[in-house]
PDB file of C-alpha atoms in Angstrom:
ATOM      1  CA  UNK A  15     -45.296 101.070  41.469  1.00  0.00           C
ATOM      2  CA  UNK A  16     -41.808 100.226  42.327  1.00  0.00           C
ATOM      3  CA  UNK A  17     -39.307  99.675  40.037  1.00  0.00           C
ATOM      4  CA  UNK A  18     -37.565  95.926  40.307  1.00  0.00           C
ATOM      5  CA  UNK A  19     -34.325  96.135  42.011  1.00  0.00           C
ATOM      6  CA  UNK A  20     -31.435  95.231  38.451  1.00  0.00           C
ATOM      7  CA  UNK A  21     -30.595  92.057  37.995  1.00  0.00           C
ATOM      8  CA  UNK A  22     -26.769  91.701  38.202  1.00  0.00           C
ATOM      9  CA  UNK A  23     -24.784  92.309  35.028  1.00  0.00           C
ATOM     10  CA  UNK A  24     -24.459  89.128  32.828  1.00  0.00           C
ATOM     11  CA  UNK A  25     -20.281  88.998  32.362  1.00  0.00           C
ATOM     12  CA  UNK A  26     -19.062  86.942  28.896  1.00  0.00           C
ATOM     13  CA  UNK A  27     -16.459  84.599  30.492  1.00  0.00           C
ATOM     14  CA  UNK A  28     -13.373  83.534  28.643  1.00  0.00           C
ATOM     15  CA  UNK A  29     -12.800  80.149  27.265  1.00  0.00           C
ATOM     16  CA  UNK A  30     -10.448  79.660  30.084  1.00  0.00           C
ATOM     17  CA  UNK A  31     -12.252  81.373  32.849  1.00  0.00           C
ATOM     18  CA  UNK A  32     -15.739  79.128  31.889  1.00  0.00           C
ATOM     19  CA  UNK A  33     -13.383  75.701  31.999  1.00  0.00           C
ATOM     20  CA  UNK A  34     -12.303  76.827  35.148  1.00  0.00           C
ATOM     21  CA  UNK A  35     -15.494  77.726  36.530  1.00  0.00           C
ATOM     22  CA  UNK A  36     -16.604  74.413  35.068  1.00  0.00           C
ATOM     23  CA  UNK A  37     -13.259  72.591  37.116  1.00  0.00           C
ATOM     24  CA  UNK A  38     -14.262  74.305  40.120  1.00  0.00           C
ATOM     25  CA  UNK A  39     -17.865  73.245  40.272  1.00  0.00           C
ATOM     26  CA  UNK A  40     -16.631  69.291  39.743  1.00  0.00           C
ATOM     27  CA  UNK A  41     -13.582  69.171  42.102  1.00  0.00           C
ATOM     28  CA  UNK A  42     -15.923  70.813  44.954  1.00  0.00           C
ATOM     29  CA  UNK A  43     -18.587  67.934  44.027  1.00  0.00           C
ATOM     30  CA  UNK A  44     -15.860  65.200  43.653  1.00  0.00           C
ATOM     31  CA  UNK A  45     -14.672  66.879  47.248  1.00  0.00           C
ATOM     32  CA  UNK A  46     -17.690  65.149  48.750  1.00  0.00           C
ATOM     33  CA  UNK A  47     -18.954  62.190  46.864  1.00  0.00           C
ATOM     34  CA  UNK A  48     -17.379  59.528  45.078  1.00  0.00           C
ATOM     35  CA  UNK A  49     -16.999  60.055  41.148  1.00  0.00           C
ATOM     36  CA  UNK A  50     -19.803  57.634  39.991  1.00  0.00           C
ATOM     37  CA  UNK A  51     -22.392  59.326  42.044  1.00  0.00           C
ATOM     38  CA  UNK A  52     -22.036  62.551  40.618  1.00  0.00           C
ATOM     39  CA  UNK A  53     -23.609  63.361  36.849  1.00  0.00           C
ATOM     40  CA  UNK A  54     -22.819  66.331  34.328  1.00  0.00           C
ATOM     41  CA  UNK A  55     -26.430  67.470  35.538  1.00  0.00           C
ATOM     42  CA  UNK A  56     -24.960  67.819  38.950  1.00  0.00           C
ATOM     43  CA  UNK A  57     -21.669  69.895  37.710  1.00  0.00           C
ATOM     44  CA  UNK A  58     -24.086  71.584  35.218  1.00  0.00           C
ATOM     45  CA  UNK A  59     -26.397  72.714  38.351  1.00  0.00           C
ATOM     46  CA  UNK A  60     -23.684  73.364  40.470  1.00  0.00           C
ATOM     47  CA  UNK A  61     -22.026  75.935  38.328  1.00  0.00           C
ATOM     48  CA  UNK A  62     -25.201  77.238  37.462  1.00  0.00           C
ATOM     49  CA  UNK A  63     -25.295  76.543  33.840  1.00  0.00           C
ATOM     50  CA  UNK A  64     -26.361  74.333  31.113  1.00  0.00           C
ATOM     51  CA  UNK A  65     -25.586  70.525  30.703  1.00  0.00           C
ATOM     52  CA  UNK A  66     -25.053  71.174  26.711  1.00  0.00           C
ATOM     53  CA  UNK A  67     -22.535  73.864  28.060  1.00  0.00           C
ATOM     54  CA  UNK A  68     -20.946  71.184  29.968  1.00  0.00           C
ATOM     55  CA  UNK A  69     -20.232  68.773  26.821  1.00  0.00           C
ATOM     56  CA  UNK A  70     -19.173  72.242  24.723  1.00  0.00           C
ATOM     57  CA  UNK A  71     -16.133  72.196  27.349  1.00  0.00           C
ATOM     58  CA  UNK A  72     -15.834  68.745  27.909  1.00  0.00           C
ATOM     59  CA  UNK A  73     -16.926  66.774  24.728  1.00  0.00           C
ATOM     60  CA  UNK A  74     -15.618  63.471  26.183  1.00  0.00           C
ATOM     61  CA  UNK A  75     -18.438  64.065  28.794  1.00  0.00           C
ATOM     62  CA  UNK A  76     -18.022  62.715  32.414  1.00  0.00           C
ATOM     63  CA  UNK A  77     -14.867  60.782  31.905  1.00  0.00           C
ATOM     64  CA  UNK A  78     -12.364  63.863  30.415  1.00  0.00           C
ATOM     65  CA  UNK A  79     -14.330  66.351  32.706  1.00  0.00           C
ATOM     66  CA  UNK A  80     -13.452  63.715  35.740  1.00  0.00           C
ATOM     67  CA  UNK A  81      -9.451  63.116  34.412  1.00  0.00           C
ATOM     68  CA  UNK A  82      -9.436  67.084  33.747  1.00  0.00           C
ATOM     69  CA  UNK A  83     -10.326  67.712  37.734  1.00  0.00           C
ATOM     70  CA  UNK A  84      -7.925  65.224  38.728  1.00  0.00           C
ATOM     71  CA  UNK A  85      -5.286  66.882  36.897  1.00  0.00           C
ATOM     72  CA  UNK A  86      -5.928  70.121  38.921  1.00  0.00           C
ATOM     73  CA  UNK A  87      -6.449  68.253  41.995  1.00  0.00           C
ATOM     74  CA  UNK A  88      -3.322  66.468  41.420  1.00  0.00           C
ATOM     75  CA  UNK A  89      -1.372  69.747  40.981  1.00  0.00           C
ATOM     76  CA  UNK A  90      -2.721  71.220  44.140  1.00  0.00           C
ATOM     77  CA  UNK A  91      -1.130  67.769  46.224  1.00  0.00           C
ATOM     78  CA  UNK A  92       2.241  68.318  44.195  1.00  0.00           C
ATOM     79  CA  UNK A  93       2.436  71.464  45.169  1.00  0.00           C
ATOM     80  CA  UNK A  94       1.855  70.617  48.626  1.00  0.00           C
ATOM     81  CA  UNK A  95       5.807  69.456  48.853  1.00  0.00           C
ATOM     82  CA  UNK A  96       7.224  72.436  46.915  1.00  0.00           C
ATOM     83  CA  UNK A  97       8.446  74.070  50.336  1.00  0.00           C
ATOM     84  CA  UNK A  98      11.517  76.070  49.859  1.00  0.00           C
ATOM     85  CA  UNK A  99      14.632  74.502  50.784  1.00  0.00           C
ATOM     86  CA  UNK A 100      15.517  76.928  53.593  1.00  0.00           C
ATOM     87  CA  UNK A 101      16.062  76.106  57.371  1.00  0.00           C
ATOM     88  CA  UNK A 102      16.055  72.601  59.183  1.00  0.00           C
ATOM     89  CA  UNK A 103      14.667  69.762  57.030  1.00  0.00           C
ATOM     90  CA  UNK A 104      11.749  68.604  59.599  1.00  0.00           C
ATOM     91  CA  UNK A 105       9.707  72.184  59.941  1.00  0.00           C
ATOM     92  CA  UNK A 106       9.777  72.413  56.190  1.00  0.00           C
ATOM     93  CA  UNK A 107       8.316  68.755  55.863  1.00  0.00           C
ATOM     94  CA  UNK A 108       6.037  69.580  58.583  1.00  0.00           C
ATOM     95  CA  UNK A 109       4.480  72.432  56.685  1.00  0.00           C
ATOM     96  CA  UNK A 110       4.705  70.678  53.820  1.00  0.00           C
ATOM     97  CA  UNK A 111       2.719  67.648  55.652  1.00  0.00           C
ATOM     98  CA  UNK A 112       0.105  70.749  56.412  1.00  0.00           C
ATOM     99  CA  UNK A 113      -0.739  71.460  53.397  1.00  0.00           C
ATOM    100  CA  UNK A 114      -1.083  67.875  52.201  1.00  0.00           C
ATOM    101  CA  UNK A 115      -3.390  66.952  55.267  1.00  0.00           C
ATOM    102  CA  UNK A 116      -5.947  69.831  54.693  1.00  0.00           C
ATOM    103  CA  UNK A 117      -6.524  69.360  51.402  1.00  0.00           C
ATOM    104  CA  UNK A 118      -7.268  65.622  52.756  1.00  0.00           C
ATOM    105  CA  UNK A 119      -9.762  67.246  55.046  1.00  0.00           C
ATOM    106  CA  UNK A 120     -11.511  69.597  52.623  1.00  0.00           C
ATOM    107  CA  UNK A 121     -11.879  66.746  50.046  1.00  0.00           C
ATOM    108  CA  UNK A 122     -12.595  63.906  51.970  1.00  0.00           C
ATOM    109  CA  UNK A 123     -15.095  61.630  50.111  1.00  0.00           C
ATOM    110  CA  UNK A 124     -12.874  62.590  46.792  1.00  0.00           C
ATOM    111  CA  UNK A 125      -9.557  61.378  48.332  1.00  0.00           C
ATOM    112  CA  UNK A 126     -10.885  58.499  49.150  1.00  0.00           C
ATOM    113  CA  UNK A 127     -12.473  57.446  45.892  1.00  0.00           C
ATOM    114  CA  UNK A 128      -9.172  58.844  44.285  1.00  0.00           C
ATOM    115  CA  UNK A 129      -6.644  56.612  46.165  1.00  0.00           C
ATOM    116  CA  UNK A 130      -8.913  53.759  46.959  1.00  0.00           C
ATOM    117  CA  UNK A 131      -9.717  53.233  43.508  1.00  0.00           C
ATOM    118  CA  UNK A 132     -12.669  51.129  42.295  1.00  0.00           C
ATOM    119  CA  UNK A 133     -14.373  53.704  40.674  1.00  0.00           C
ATOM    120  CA  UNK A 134     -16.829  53.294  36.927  1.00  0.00           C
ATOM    121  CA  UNK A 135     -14.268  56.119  35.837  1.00  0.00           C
ATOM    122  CA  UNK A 136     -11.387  55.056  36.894  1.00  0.00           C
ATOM    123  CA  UNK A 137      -8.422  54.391  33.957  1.00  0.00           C
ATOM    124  CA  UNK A 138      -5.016  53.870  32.805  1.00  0.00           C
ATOM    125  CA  UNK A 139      -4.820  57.814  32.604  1.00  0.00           C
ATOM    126  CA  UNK A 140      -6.270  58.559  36.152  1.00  0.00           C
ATOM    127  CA  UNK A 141      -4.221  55.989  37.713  1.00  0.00           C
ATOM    128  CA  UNK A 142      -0.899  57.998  35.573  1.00  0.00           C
ATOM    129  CA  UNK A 143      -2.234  60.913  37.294  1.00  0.00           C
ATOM    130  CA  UNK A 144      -2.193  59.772  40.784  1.00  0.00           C
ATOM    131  CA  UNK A 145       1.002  57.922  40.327  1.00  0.00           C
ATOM    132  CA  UNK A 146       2.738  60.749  39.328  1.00  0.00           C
ATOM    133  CA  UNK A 147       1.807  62.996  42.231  1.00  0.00           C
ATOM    134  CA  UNK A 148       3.400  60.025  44.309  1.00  0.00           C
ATOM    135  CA  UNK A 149       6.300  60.507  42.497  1.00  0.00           C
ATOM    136  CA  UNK A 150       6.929  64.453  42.327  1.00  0.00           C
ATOM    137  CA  UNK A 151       6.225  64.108  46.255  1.00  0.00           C
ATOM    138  CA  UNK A 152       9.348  61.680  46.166  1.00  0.00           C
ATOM    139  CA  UNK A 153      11.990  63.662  44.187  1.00  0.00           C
ATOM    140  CA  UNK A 154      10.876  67.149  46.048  1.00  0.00           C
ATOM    141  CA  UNK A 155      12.129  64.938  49.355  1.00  0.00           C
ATOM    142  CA  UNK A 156      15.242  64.033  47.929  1.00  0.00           C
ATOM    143  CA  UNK A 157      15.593  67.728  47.033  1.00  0.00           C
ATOM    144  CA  UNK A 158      14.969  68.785  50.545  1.00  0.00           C
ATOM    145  CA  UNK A 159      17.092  65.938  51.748  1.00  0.00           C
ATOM    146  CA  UNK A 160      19.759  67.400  49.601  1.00  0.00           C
ATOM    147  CA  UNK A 161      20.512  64.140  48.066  1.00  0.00           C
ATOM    148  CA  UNK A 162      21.238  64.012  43.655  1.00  0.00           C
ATOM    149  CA  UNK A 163      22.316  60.188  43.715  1.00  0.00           C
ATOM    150  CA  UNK A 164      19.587  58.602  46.066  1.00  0.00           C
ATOM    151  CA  UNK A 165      20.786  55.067  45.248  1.00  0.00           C
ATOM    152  CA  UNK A 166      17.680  52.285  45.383  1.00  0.00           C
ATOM    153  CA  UNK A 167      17.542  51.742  49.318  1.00  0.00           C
ATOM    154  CA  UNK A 168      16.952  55.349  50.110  1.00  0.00           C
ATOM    155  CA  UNK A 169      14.444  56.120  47.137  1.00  0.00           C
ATOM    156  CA  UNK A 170      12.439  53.113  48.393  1.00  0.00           C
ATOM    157  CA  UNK A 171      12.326  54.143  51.757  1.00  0.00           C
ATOM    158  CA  UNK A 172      11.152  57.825  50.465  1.00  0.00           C
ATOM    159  CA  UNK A 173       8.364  56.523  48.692  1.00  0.00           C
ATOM    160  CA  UNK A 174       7.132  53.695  51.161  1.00  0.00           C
ATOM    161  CA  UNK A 175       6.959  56.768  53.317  1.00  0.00           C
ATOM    162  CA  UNK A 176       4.451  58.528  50.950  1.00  0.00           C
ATOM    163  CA  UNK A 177       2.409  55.344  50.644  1.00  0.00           C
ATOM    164  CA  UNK A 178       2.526  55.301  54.303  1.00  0.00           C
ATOM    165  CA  UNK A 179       1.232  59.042  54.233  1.00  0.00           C
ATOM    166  CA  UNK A 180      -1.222  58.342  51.803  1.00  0.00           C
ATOM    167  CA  UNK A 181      -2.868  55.151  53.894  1.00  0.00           C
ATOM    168  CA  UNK A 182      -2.472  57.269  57.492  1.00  0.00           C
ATOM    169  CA  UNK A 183      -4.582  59.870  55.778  1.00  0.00           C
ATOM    170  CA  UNK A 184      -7.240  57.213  54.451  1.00  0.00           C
ATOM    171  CA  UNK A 185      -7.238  55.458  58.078  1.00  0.00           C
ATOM    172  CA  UNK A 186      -7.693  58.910  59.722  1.00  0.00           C
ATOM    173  CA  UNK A 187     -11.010  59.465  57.416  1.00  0.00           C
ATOM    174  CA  UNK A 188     -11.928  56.073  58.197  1.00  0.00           C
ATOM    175  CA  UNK A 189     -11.421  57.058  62.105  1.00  0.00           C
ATOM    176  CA  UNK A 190     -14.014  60.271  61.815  1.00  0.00           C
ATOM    177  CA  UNK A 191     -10.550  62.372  61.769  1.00  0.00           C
ATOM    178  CA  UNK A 192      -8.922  61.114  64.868  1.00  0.00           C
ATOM    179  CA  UNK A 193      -6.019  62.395  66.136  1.00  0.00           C
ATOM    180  CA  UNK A 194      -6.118  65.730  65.492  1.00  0.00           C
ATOM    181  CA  UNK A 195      -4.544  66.666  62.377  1.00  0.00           C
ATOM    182  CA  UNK A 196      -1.445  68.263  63.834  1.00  0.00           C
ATOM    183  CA  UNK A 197      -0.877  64.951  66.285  1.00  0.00           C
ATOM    184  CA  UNK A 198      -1.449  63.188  62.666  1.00  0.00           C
ATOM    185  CA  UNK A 199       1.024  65.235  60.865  1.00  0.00           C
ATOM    186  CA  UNK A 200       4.017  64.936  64.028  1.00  0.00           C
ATOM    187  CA  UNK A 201       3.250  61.183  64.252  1.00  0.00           C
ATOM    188  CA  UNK A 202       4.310  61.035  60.368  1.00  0.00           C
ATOM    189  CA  UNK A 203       7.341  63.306  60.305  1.00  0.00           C
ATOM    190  CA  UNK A 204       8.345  60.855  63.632  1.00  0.00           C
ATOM    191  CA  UNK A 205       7.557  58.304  61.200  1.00  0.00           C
ATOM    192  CA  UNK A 206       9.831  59.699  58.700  1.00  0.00           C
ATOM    193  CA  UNK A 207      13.022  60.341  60.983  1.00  0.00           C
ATOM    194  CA  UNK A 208      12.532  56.754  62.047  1.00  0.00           C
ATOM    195  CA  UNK A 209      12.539  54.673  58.684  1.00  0.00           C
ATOM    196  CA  UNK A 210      15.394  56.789  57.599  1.00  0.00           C
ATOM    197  CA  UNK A 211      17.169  55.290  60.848  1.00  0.00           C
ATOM    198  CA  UNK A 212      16.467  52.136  60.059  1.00  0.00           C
ATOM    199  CA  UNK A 213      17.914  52.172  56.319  1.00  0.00           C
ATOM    200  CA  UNK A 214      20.951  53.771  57.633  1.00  0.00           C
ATOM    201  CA  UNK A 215      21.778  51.069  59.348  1.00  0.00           C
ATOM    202  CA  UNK A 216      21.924  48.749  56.180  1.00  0.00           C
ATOM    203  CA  UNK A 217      22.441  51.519  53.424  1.00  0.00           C
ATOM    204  CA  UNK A 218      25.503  54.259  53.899  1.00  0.00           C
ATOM    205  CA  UNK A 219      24.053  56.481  51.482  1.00  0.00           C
ATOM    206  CA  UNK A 220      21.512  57.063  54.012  1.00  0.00           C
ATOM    207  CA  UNK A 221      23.448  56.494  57.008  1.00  0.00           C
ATOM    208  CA  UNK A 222      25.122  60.088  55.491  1.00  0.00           C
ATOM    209  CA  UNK A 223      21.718  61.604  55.222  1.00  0.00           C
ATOM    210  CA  UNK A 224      20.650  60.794  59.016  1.00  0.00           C
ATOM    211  CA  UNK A 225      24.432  62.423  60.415  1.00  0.00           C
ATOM    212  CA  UNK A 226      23.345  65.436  58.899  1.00  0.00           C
ATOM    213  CA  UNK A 227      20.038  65.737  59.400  1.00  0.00           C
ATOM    214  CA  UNK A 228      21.149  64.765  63.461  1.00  0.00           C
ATOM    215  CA  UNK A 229      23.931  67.931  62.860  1.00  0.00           C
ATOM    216  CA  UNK A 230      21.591  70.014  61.822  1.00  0.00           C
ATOM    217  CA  UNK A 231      19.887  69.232  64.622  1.00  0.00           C
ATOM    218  CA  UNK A 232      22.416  69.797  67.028  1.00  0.00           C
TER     219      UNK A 232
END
């Protein structure tokens, strides 16, 4: 008779390696369908454990487990603009625009539900969340802009920029991903160069910003 091949070992995860396990399961499903279609049974099957282990973890049940992935998601799209500050201004927002479109691209259906809104779980808290990736994308743009004292016009015109990034990359979903995602991504930083013109002319905070980004430049 022969022997049955062994079963791989069973490893004892950490508190913090089973919540991330747990995180990873639910951002990957959240990736692809909207929030309200997917149940703790799905994360539960998903990460190939049991739903009671799911509420152990996540006590508040589908609602903290959701805000919990959206934290982590969140962090990944902050990080996204943390380029270091070294060499002309529009490669690093280019690569930083890189980073920002792929993880549109790899979490599609979830972007969509995140910045649409109109979701069963959507709150107070998960709208903080989002919010505040809108704003950590704004002040590491000042910082690459090299600006401490923005002054109103020019913050404005940073973050209508982001909500302009953030509506591009919903329309591009929309448009089965059309253009390509590197057309997309020069078409924005364009985008960019030219609403800073535009507040120059009325705002001499900015008009500073746009000589030396044009110096650079040259």
């Amino acid at each position: 008779m022969t022997p049955a091949a062994p079963s791989p070992a069973y490893r004892r995860l950490s508190v913090e390696e089973r919540r991330s396990q747990l995180l990873d399961a639910a951002l990957t499903l959240f990736a692809h369908r909207a929030p309200e279609d997917v149940s703790l049974d799905d994360v539960a099957e998903a990460a190939g454990v049991s739903r009671p282990l799911v509420y152990r973890y996540f006590p508040g049940g589908k609602q903290q487990l959701y805000e919990a992935a959206l934290r982590s998601a969140a962090e990944e799209l902050r990080l996204c603009f943390d380029e270091p500050r070294e060499g002309p201004l529009l490669p690093r927002l280019s690569r930083a625009l890189d980073r920002y479109l792929a993880f549109v691209d790899q979490h599609d259906a979830g972007f969509q539900a995140l910045l649409q809104g109109g979701s069963v779980v959507e709150t107070s808290r998960t709208t903080a969340i989002v919010d505040g990736v809108r704003r950590a994308a704004a002040v590491h743009i000042l910082r690459h802009l090299g600006v401490t004292d923005p002054g109103p016009r020019l913050r404005m015109t940073v973050r209508m920029w982001i909500t302009a990034v953030e509506a591009a990359s919903l329309i591009w979903l929309d448009e089965d991903k059309q253009p390509p995602l590197g057309e997309l991504r020069d078409w924005l930083v364009d985008q960019f160069v030219a609403v800073l013109t535009v507040t120059a002319a009325r705002d001499p905070r900015t008009a500073s910003v746009v000589a030396a980004l044009a110096s650079a430049d040259g």
